[in-house]
JSON list of C-alpha atoms in Angstrom, two decimals:
[
{"chain": "A", "resi": 161, "resn": "UNK", "atom": "CA", "xyz": [0.00, 0.00, 0.00]},
{"chain": "A", "resi": 162, "resn": "UNK", "atom": "CA", "xyz": [1.31, 3.44, -0.91]},
{"chain": "A", "resi": 163, "resn": "UNK", "atom": "CA", "xyz": [1.38, 5.98, 1.93]},
{"chain": "A", "resi": 164, "resn": "UNK", "atom": "CA", "xyz": [1.88, 9.75, 2.26]},
{"chain": "A", "resi": 165, "resn": "UNK", "atom": "CA", "xyz": [1.03, 10.48, -1.39]},
{"chain": "A", "resi": 166, "resn": "UNK", "atom": "CA", "xyz": [-2.24, 11.85, -2.73]},
{"chain": "A", "resi": 167, "resn": "UNK", "atom": "CA", "xyz": [-3.82, 11.25, -6.14]},
{"chain": "A", "resi": 168, "resn": "UNK", "atom": "CA", "xyz": [-2.25, 13.31, -8.89]},
{"chain": "A", "resi": 169, "resn": "UNK", "atom": "CA", "xyz": [1.14, 15.01, -8.94]},
{"chain": "A", "resi": 170, "resn": "UNK", "atom": "CA", "xyz": [3.04, 15.20, -5.64]},
{"chain": "A", "resi": 171, "resn": "UNK", "atom": "CA", "xyz": [5.82, 17.71, -5.03]},
{"chain": "A", "resi": 172, "resn": "UNK", "atom": "CA", "xyz": [8.83, 16.32, -3.16]},
{"chain": "A", "resi": 173, "resn": "UNK", "atom": "CA", "xyz": [8.84, 19.33, -0.83]},
{"chain": "A", "resi": 174, "resn": "UNK", "atom": "CA", "xyz": [5.15, 18.87, -0.01]},
{"chain": "A", "resi": 175, "resn": "UNK", "atom": "CA", "xyz": [6.01, 15.39, 1.29]},
{"chain": "A", "resi": 176, "resn": "UNK", "atom": "CA", "xyz": [9.29, 16.04, 3.10]},
{"chain": "A", "resi": 177, "resn": "UNK", "atom": "CA", "xyz": [11.67, 18.89, 3.89]},
{"chain": "A", "resi": 178, "resn": "UNK", "atom": "CA", "xyz": [14.93, 19.34, 5.76]},
{"chain": "A", "resi": 179, "resn": "UNK", "atom": "CA", "xyz": [14.73, 20.51, 9.39]},
{"chain": "A", "resi": 180, "resn": "UNK", "atom": "CA", "xyz": [17.64, 21.88, 11.42]},
{"chain": "A", "resi": 181, "resn": "UNK", "atom": "CA", "xyz": [19.57, 19.19, 13.34]},
{"chain": "A", "resi": 182, "resn": "UNK", "atom": "CA", "xyz": [17.13, 16.43, 12.35]},
{"chain": "A", "resi": 183, "resn": "UNK", "atom": "CA", "xyz": [16.77, 13.28, 10.31]},
{"chain": "A", "resi": 184, "resn": "UNK", "atom": "CA", "xyz": [13.17, 12.89, 9.12]},
{"chain": "A", "resi": 185, "resn": "UNK", "atom": "CA", "xyz": [11.71, 9.74, 7.55]},
{"chain": "A", "resi": 186, "resn": "UNK", "atom": "CA", "xyz": [8.46, 9.32, 5.58]},
{"chain": "A", "resi": 187, "resn": "UNK", "atom": "CA", "xyz": [7.31, 5.84, 4.56]},
{"chain": "A", "resi": 188, "resn": "UNK", "atom": "CA", "xyz": [5.94, 5.56, 1.04]},
{"chain": "A", "resi": 189, "resn": "UNK", "atom": "CA", "xyz": [5.66, 1.75, 0.96]},
{"chain": "A", "resi": 190, "resn": "UNK", "atom": "CA", "xyz": [6.03, -0.49, 4.00]},
{"chain": "A", "resi": 191, "resn": "UNK", "atom": "CA", "xyz": [5.42, -4.19, 3.43]},
{"chain": "A", "resi": 192, "resn": "UNK", "atom": "CA", "xyz": [7.05, -7.52, 4.20]},
{"chain": "A", "resi": 193, "resn": "UNK", "atom": "CA", "xyz": [9.05, -7.58, 0.94]},
{"chain": "A", "resi": 194, "resn": "UNK", "atom": "CA", "xyz": [9.39, -3.88, 0.08]},
{"chain": "A", "resi": 195, "resn": "UNK", "atom": "CA", "xyz": [10.18, -0.75, 2.07]},
{"chain": "A", "resi": 196, "resn": "UNK", "atom": "CA", "xyz": [10.43, 2.63, 0.33]},
{"chain": "A", "resi": 197, "resn": "UNK", "atom": "CA", "xyz": [11.15, 5.75, 2.37]},
{"chain": "A", "resi": 198, "resn": "UNK", "atom": "CA", "xyz": [12.12, 9.35, 1.88]},
{"chain": "A", "resi": 199, "resn": "UNK", "atom": "CA", "xyz": [14.66, 10.78, 4.31]},
{"chain": "A", "resi": 200, "resn": "UNK", "atom": "CA", "xyz": [15.58, 14.42, 4.83]},
{"chain": "A", "resi": 201, "resn": "UNK", "atom": "CA", "xyz": [18.91, 14.82, 6.57]},
{"chain": "A", "resi": 202, "resn": "UNK", "atom": "CA", "xyz": [20.29, 18.09, 7.90]},
{"chain": "A", "resi": 203, "resn": "UNK", "atom": "CA", "xyz": [23.91, 18.90, 6.99]},
{"chain": "A", "resi": 204, "resn": "UNK", "atom": "CA", "xyz": [26.30, 17.08, 9.31]},
{"chain": "A", "resi": 205, "resn": "UNK", "atom": "CA", "xyz": [23.77, 14.57, 10.66]},
{"chain": "A", "resi": 206, "resn": "UNK", "atom": "CA", "xyz": [24.83, 10.91, 10.66]},
{"chain": "A", "resi": 207, "resn": "UNK", "atom": "CA", "xyz": [22.98, 7.60, 10.62]},
{"chain": "A", "resi": 208, "resn": "UNK", "atom": "CA", "xyz": [25.44, 5.01, 11.92]},
{"chain": "A", "resi": 209, "resn": "UNK", "atom": "CA", "xyz": [25.69, 1.25, 12.19]},
{"chain": "A", "resi": 210, "resn": "UNK", "atom": "CA", "xyz": [22.91, 0.39, 9.78]},
{"chain": "A", "resi": 211, "resn": "UNK", "atom": "CA", "xyz": [22.65, -3.26, 8.77]},
{"chain": "A", "resi": 212, "resn": "UNK", "atom": "CA", "xyz": [19.80, -3.50, 6.31]},
{"chain": "A", "resi": 213, "resn": "UNK", "atom": "CA", "xyz": [17.55, -6.59, 6.42]},
{"chain": "A", "resi": 214, "resn": "UNK", "atom": "CA", "xyz": [16.97, -6.40, 2.65]},
{"chain": "A", "resi": 215, "resn": "UNK", "atom": "CA", "xyz": [18.96, -5.41, -0.43]},
{"chain": "A", "resi": 216, "resn": "UNK", "atom": "CA", "xyz": [18.93, -1.63, -0.41]},
{"chain": "A", "resi": 217, "resn": "UNK", "atom": "CA", "xyz": [19.35, 1.17, -2.92]},
{"chain": "A", "resi": 218, "resn": "UNK", "atom": "CA", "xyz": [19.97, 4.76, -1.82]},
{"chain": "A", "resi": 219, "resn": "UNK", "atom": "CA", "xyz": [19.16, 7.51, -4.34]},
{"chain": "A", "resi": 220, "resn": "UNK", "atom": "CA", "xyz": [20.35, 11.05, -3.58]},
{"chain": "A", "resi": 221, "resn": "UNK", "atom": "CA", "xyz": [17.55, 13.35, -4.73]},
{"chain": "A", "resi": 222, "resn": "UNK", "atom": "CA", "xyz": [19.04, 16.57, -3.34]},
{"chain": "A", "resi": 223, "resn": "UNK", "atom": "CA", "xyz": [22.26, 17.56, -1.61]},
{"chain": "A", "resi": 224, "resn": "UNK", "atom": "CA", "xyz": [25.37, 15.48, -1.05]},
{"chain": "A", "resi": 225, "resn": "UNK", "atom": "CA", "xyz": [25.87, 12.36, 1.07]},
{"chain": "A", "resi": 226, "resn": "UNK", "atom": "CA", "xyz": [28.73, 10.17, 2.21]},
{"chain": "A", "resi": 227, "resn": "UNK", "atom": "CA", "xyz": [27.75, 6.50, 2.32]},
{"chain": "A", "resi": 228, "resn": "UNK", "atom": "CA", "xyz": [30.23, 4.21, 4.05]},
{"chain": "A", "resi": 229, "resn": "UNK", "atom": "CA", "xyz": [29.83, 0.50, 3.31]},
{"chain": "A", "resi": 230, "resn": "UNK", "atom": "CA", "xyz": [32.03, -1.93, 5.25]},
{"chain": "A", "resi": 231, "resn": "UNK", "atom": "CA", "xyz": [34.46, 0.96, 5.93]},
{"chain": "A", "resi": 232, "resn": "UNK", "atom": "CA", "xyz": [34.69, 2.15, 2.30]},
{"chain": "A", "resi": 233, "resn": "UNK", "atom": "CA", "xyz": [33.39, 5.72, 1.73]},
{"chain": "A", "resi": 234, "resn": "UNK", "atom": "CA", "xyz": [31.33, 6.68, -1.34]},
{"chain": "A", "resi": 235, "resn": "UNK", "atom": "CA", "xyz": [30.13, 10.20, -2.13]},
{"chain": "A", "resi": 236, "resn": "UNK", "atom": "CA", "xyz": [26.69, 10.64, -3.64]},
{"chain": "A", "resi": 237, "resn": "UNK", "atom": "CA", "xyz": [25.56, 13.87, -5.28]},
{"chain": "A", "resi": 238, "resn": "UNK", "atom": "CA", "xyz": [22.14, 14.71, -6.69]},
{"chain": "A", "resi": 239, "resn": "UNK", "atom": "CA", "xyz": [20.83, 11.89, -8.96]},
{"chain": "A", "resi": 240, "resn": "UNK", "atom": "CA", "xyz": [23.53, 9.40, -7.84]},
{"chain": "A", "resi": 241, "resn": "UNK", "atom": "CA", "xyz": [22.59, 6.02, -6.39]},
{"chain": "A", "resi": 242, "resn": "UNK", "atom": "CA", "xyz": [24.30, 3.15, -4.63]},
{"chain": "A", "resi": 243, "resn": "UNK", "atom": "CA", "xyz": [23.42, -0.43, -3.73]},
{"chain": "A", "resi": 244, "resn": "UNK", "atom": "CA", "xyz": [23.97, -1.80, -0.23]},
{"chain": "A", "resi": 245, "resn": "UNK", "atom": "CA", "xyz": [23.77, -5.58, -0.05]},
{"chain": "A", "resi": 246, "resn": "UNK", "atom": "CA", "xyz": [21.78, -7.25, 2.69]},
{"chain": "A", "resi": 247, "resn": "UNK", "atom": "CA", "xyz": [23.66, -7.60, 5.97]},
{"chain": "A", "resi": 248, "resn": "UNK", "atom": "CA", "xyz": [26.48, -5.15, 5.16]},
{"chain": "A", "resi": 249, "resn": "UNK", "atom": "CA", "xyz": [27.45, -2.59, 7.79]},
{"chain": "A", "resi": 250, "resn": "UNK", "atom": "CA", "xyz": [26.89, 0.95, 6.55]},
{"chain": "A", "resi": 251, "resn": "UNK", "atom": "CA", "xyz": [26.47, 4.54, 7.66]},
{"chain": "A", "resi": 252, "resn": "UNK", "atom": "CA", "xyz": [25.18, 7.73, 6.06]},
{"chain": "A", "resi": 253, "resn": "UNK", "atom": "CA", "xyz": [26.45, 11.26, 6.61]},
{"chain": "A", "resi": 254, "resn": "UNK", "atom": "CA", "xyz": [24.87, 14.34, 5.11]},
{"chain": "A", "resi": 255, "resn": "UNK", "atom": "CA", "xyz": [27.54, 16.61, 3.62]},
{"chain": "A", "resi": 256, "resn": "UNK", "atom": "CA", "xyz": [24.85, 19.17, 2.74]},
{"chain": "A", "resi": 257, "resn": "UNK", "atom": "CA", "xyz": [21.14, 19.43, 3.50]},
{"chain": "A", "resi": 258, "resn": "UNK", "atom": "CA", "xyz": [19.94, 16.32, 1.67]},
{"chain": "A", "resi": 259, "resn": "UNK", "atom": "CA", "xyz": [16.91, 14.31, 0.65]},
{"chain": "A", "resi": 260, "resn": "UNK", "atom": "CA", "xyz": [17.34, 10.65, -0.22]},
{"chain": "A", "resi": 261, "resn": "UNK", "atom": "CA", "xyz": [15.09, 7.85, -1.39]},
{"chain": "A", "resi": 262, "resn": "UNK", "atom": "CA", "xyz": [15.76, 4.49, 0.26]},
{"chain": "A", "resi": 263, "resn": "UNK", "atom": "CA", "xyz": [14.40, 1.40, -1.50]},
{"chain": "A", "resi": 264, "resn": "UNK", "atom": "CA", "xyz": [14.66, -1.96, 0.24]},
{"chain": "A", "resi": 265, "resn": "UNK", "atom": "CA", "xyz": [13.58, -5.15, -1.52]},
{"chain": "A", "resi": 266, "resn": "UNK", "atom": "CA", "xyz": [13.50, -8.77, -0.36]},
{"chain": "A", "resi": 267, "resn": "UNK", "atom": "CA", "xyz": [13.39, -11.65, -2.87]}
]
């Protein structure tokens, strides 16, 4: 079931926006085999020690992020994406006010 979207065109900034010193999450799809969320992450905020229960793709919609997977850093800018395999240790750091789309899928 799709959440937090209305019929017709939805503006990204109507759904989520960056707030000072905060990480904000909005679920779009939340089911047993699929989890799709928008995150807004204030510059400098960090999400550490994430071990995803499903294969995960992070898409940087706005801003700039550092994604560290198993100790290896990767920089994502607007429109970049990265895959994080199930069970891999990762962290996210916002290098600028950022909005990301996280898609998790289980076979």
